Short mmCIF file of C-alpha atoms in Angstrom, two decimals:
data_model
loop_
_atom_site.label_atom_id
_atom_site.label_comp_id
_atom_site.label_asym_id
_atom_site.label_seq_id
_atom_site.Cartn_x
_atom_site.Cartn_y
_atom_site.Cartn_z
CA ASP A 1 0.00 0.00 0.00
CA THR A 2 1.50 3.33 -1.09
CA GLU A 3 -1.32 5.61 -0.03
CA VAL A 4 -0.93 9.10 1.32
CA THR A 5 -4.19 10.78 2.29
CA GLN A 6 -4.86 14.51 2.49
CA THR A 7 -7.77 16.46 3.89
CA PRO A 8 -9.60 18.52 2.93
CA LYS A 9 -9.69 18.07 -0.83
CA HIS A 10 -10.76 21.64 -1.37
CA LEU A 11 -10.47 24.71 0.84
CA VAL A 12 -11.63 28.27 0.36
CA MET A 13 -10.45 30.82 2.90
CA GLY A 14 -10.31 34.54 3.39
CA MET A 15 -7.08 36.40 4.02
CA THR A 16 -7.84 36.71 7.75
CA ASN A 17 -8.78 33.07 8.33
CA LYS A 18 -6.81 30.34 10.06
CA LYS A 19 -7.05 26.87 8.61
CA SER A 20 -5.06 23.65 8.59
CA LEU A 21 -4.22 21.02 6.02
CA LYS A 22 -3.74 17.44 7.13
CA CYS A 23 -1.66 14.62 5.67
CA GLU A 24 -1.47 11.01 6.83
CA GLN A 25 0.49 7.93 5.82
CA HIS A 26 0.80 4.46 7.32
CA MET A 27 3.73 3.14 5.31
CA GLY A 28 6.24 3.56 8.08
CA HIS A 29 7.93 6.40 6.24
CA ARG A 30 10.04 8.69 8.40
CA ALA A 31 10.36 11.53 5.90
CA MET A 32 7.41 13.73 5.00
CA TYR A 33 7.22 16.68 2.64
CA TRP A 34 5.01 19.64 1.78
CA TYR A 35 4.95 20.97 -1.77
CA LYS A 36 3.13 23.83 -3.44
CA GLN A 37 2.07 23.42 -7.05
CA LYS A 38 0.69 26.00 -9.43
CA ALA A 39 -1.29 24.89 -12.47
CA LYS A 40 0.77 23.10 -15.13
CA LYS A 41 3.99 23.72 -13.14
CA PRO A 42 6.25 21.32 -11.24
CA PRO A 43 5.83 21.01 -7.48
CA GLU A 44 7.91 23.39 -5.36
CA LEU A 45 9.32 22.01 -2.14
CA MET A 46 8.27 23.89 0.99
CA PHE A 47 9.24 21.76 4.00
CA VAL A 48 10.90 18.44 4.79
CA TYR A 49 10.47 16.55 8.04
CA SER A 50 12.69 13.62 8.96
CA TYR A 51 11.95 11.63 12.10
CA GLU A 52 9.35 14.23 13.08
CA LYS A 53 11.89 17.06 13.06
CA LEU A 54 11.91 19.93 10.61
CA SER A 55 14.94 19.38 8.37
CA ILE A 56 14.35 21.83 5.54
CA ASN A 57 12.41 25.07 5.27
CA GLU A 58 12.76 26.42 1.75
CA SER A 59 12.44 30.04 2.86
CA VAL A 60 8.68 29.72 3.16
CA PRO A 61 6.80 32.75 4.58
CA SER A 62 5.82 32.43 8.22
CA ARG A 63 2.13 32.49 7.33
CA PHE A 64 2.71 28.79 6.58
CA SER A 65 3.49 26.78 9.73
CA PRO A 66 4.20 23.05 9.49
CA GLU A 67 3.77 20.57 12.29
CA CYS A 68 4.58 16.87 12.58
CA PRO A 69 2.81 15.54 15.68
CA ASN A 70 3.83 11.94 15.07
CA SER A 71 5.44 9.72 12.47
CA SER A 72 2.19 9.26 10.52
CA LEU A 73 0.80 12.79 10.52
CA LEU A 74 1.85 16.06 8.95
CA ASN A 75 -0.08 19.29 9.25
CA LEU A 76 0.25 22.64 7.53
CA HIS A 77 -1.26 25.54 9.44
CA LEU A 78 -2.33 28.52 7.38
CA HIS A 79 -2.83 32.07 8.63
CA ALA A 80 -3.25 35.41 6.91
CA LEU A 81 -2.65 34.01 3.46
CA GLN A 82 -2.51 36.04 0.28
CA PRO A 83 -4.40 35.38 -2.97
CA GLU A 84 -1.13 34.34 -4.62
CA ASP A 85 -0.97 31.44 -2.15
CA SER A 86 -3.85 29.81 -4.00
CA ALA A 87 -2.47 26.52 -5.34
CA LEU A 88 -2.54 22.75 -5.00
CA TYR A 89 -0.74 21.71 -1.81
CA LEU A 90 0.78 18.27 -2.01
CA CYS A 91 2.06 16.08 0.76
CA ALA A 92 4.55 13.28 0.13
CA SER A 93 6.31 10.68 2.22
CA SER A 94 9.28 8.36 1.79
CA HIS A 95 11.70 6.18 3.66
CA PHE A 96 14.63 8.09 5.10
CA GLY A 97 18.25 7.12 5.35
CA GLN A 98 18.07 4.35 2.76
CA ALA A 99 18.74 6.11 -0.51
CA THR A 100 17.60 3.27 -2.75
CA LYS A 101 14.22 3.18 -1.00
CA GLU A 102 13.62 6.93 -0.91
CA THR A 103 10.84 7.08 -3.46
CA GLN A 104 8.44 9.86 -2.62
CA TYR A 105 4.77 8.92 -2.71
CA PHE A 106 2.34 11.79 -3.09
CA GLY A 107 -1.12 12.40 -1.76
CA PRO A 108 -3.97 13.71 -3.95
CA GLY A 109 -3.47 17.25 -2.71
CA THR A 110 -5.58 20.02 -1.23
CA ARG A 111 -6.72 22.67 -3.67
CA LEU A 112 -6.61 25.97 -1.83
CA LEU A 113 -8.31 29.17 -2.93
CA VAL A 114 -7.57 32.35 -1.00
CA LEU A 115 -10.06 35.15 -1.50
CA ALA B 1 23.88 23.01 -9.70
CA GLN B 2 21.46 20.24 -10.57
CA SER B 3 18.98 20.67 -13.37
CA VAL B 4 16.47 18.62 -15.27
CA ALA B 5 15.18 19.50 -18.72
CA GLN B 6 12.06 18.28 -20.44
CA PRO B 7 12.48 19.87 -23.87
CA GLU B 8 8.90 19.38 -25.04
CA ASP B 9 6.00 21.25 -23.45
CA GLN B 10 3.57 18.90 -25.17
CA VAL B 11 3.70 15.60 -26.99
CA ASN B 12 0.87 14.57 -29.29
CA VAL B 13 0.48 10.93 -30.30
CA ALA B 14 -2.23 8.79 -31.81
CA GLU B 15 -3.60 5.91 -29.78
CA GLY B 16 -1.68 2.74 -30.48
CA ASN B 17 1.48 4.55 -31.54
CA PRO B 18 4.71 4.58 -29.51
CA LEU B 19 5.02 7.32 -26.91
CA THR B 20 8.30 8.94 -25.89
CA VAL B 21 8.71 11.71 -23.32
CA LYS B 22 12.21 13.15 -23.18
CA CYS B 23 14.26 14.05 -20.12
CA THR B 24 17.87 15.17 -19.83
CA TYR B 25 19.74 16.06 -16.68
CA SER B 26 22.84 17.91 -15.54
CA VAL B 27 24.21 16.93 -12.14
CA SER B 28 27.45 16.55 -10.24
CA GLY B 29 27.59 12.96 -9.09
CA ASN B 30 25.55 9.87 -9.75
CA PRO B 31 21.86 10.66 -10.13
CA TYR B 32 18.75 8.90 -9.01
CA LEU B 33 16.11 9.51 -11.68
CA PHE B 34 12.34 9.32 -11.39
CA TRP B 35 9.26 9.66 -13.55
CA TYR B 36 5.90 10.77 -12.17
CA VAL B 37 2.53 11.25 -13.87
CA GLN B 38 -0.18 13.68 -12.85
CA TYR B 39 -3.76 13.39 -13.99
CA PRO B 40 -6.02 16.47 -13.81
CA ASN B 41 -6.79 17.59 -10.26
CA ARG B 42 -4.74 14.73 -8.80
CA GLY B 43 -1.45 14.26 -7.01
CA LEU B 44 1.68 12.87 -8.61
CA GLN B 45 1.80 9.13 -9.19
CA PHE B 46 5.15 7.35 -9.18
CA LEU B 47 5.87 5.49 -12.43
CA LEU B 48 9.46 4.25 -12.19
CA LYS B 49 12.97 5.07 -11.04
CA TYR B 50 16.59 4.41 -11.88
CA ILE B 51 19.00 3.96 -9.01
CA THR B 52 21.69 1.66 -10.33
CA GLY B 53 22.09 -1.50 -12.37
CA ASP B 54 20.23 -2.29 -15.58
CA ASN B 55 19.84 0.82 -17.71
CA LEU B 56 16.36 -0.23 -18.84
CA VAL B 57 13.82 0.27 -16.10
CA LYS B 58 10.29 -1.06 -16.29
CA GLY B 59 7.51 0.63 -14.38
CA SER B 60 3.77 0.88 -13.91
CA TYR B 61 1.12 0.87 -16.66
CA GLY B 62 3.48 -0.50 -19.32
CA PHE B 63 5.95 2.38 -19.14
CA GLU B 64 9.71 1.97 -19.28
CA ALA B 65 12.69 4.29 -19.32
CA GLU B 66 16.28 3.98 -20.40
CA PHE B 67 19.13 5.54 -18.47
CA ASN B 68 21.83 6.77 -20.83
CA LYS B 69 24.83 8.06 -18.92
CA SER B 70 26.77 9.30 -21.93
CA GLN B 71 23.83 11.35 -23.18
CA THR B 72 22.66 12.22 -19.63
CA SER B 73 19.14 11.23 -20.60
CA PHE B 74 16.30 9.26 -19.06
CA HIS B 75 13.53 9.15 -21.67
CA LEU B 76 10.17 7.62 -20.80
CA LYS B 77 8.63 5.24 -23.33
CA LYS B 78 5.52 3.22 -23.93
CA PRO B 79 5.22 0.94 -26.97
CA SER B 80 1.50 1.57 -27.54
CA ALA B 81 -0.16 4.68 -26.12
CA LEU B 82 -3.69 4.75 -24.73
CA VAL B 83 -6.08 7.69 -24.54
CA SER B 84 -5.96 7.23 -20.77
CA ASP B 85 -2.21 8.02 -20.84
CA SER B 86 -3.09 11.66 -21.51
CA ALA B 87 -1.65 13.49 -18.53
CA LEU B 88 1.20 15.69 -17.31
CA TYR B 89 4.50 13.87 -16.92
CA PHE B 90 7.38 14.99 -14.70
CA CYS B 91 10.97 13.83 -14.67
CA ALA B 92 12.88 14.33 -11.41
CA VAL B 93 16.44 13.87 -10.22
CA ARG B 94 18.13 13.46 -6.87
CA VAL B 95 21.84 13.29 -6.13
CA PRO B 96 22.37 11.54 -2.79
CA ALA B 97 26.04 12.51 -2.64
CA THR B 98 25.09 16.18 -2.36
CA ASP B 99 21.72 15.99 -0.65
CA SER B 100 20.85 14.14 2.53
CA TRP B 101 17.22 15.14 2.68
CA GLY B 102 15.65 13.50 -0.33
CA LYS B 103 15.20 16.71 -2.28
CA LEU B 104 13.92 16.18 -5.81
CA GLN B 105 14.65 18.53 -8.68
CA PHE B 106 11.71 18.39 -11.09
CA GLY B 107 11.62 19.12 -14.78
CA ALA B 108 9.07 21.59 -16.11
CA GLY B 109 6.71 18.84 -17.15
CA THR B 110 5.45 17.52 -20.49
CA GLN B 111 1.77 17.38 -21.35
CA VAL B 112 0.95 14.20 -23.24
CA VAL B 113 -2.13 14.20 -25.45
CA VAL B 114 -3.20 10.87 -26.93
CA THR B 115 -5.89 11.11 -29.59
CA PRO B 116 -8.24 8.26 -30.50
#
């Protein structure tokens, strides 16, 4: 089973709202990723967690706040977003520390619209 | 710096004909190479990868890719395309020697359109 689930599938929020995106996997992967994807463009890496610790922050604005409460869950907290933050947000997971097994498996994404 | 190029924005092919989606890379070190497919309003689905060994890699849904070190290419192929193969395809590279965190460098993507 290579399933990564994401909720919600769609989200509409105003610029003053606070919302959260959720990602879950049960493959025993110890690396989890958040990506942002604009239409017809490749995904852009935002954050990497390894063993529940933040390993990479790709200079993402502080209005995006990641959280990894346990090895299966990854959250992305959103606050005071801008319309240009509207995009598909993808979560991925992979094994960590075993390079030949580090295939990233992606969830279906959350389509976010900021009004 | 690592880079991945997909020289074609779009590939058009008739159903039943061979499909090729091109990918070239420029890296320092030995690359790990991946192909993903994305259907409309969906996440990326893993198709296949090259890590080491046999240069011809077979993947999901009848796709295969050939690693060519001298030409720094990793083209995706399918002998007989289906209308359902119409999607956006991404090539990606990782160089473990220079990156410990599993970072993927994606190509710009190639839209495949298969006509009946």
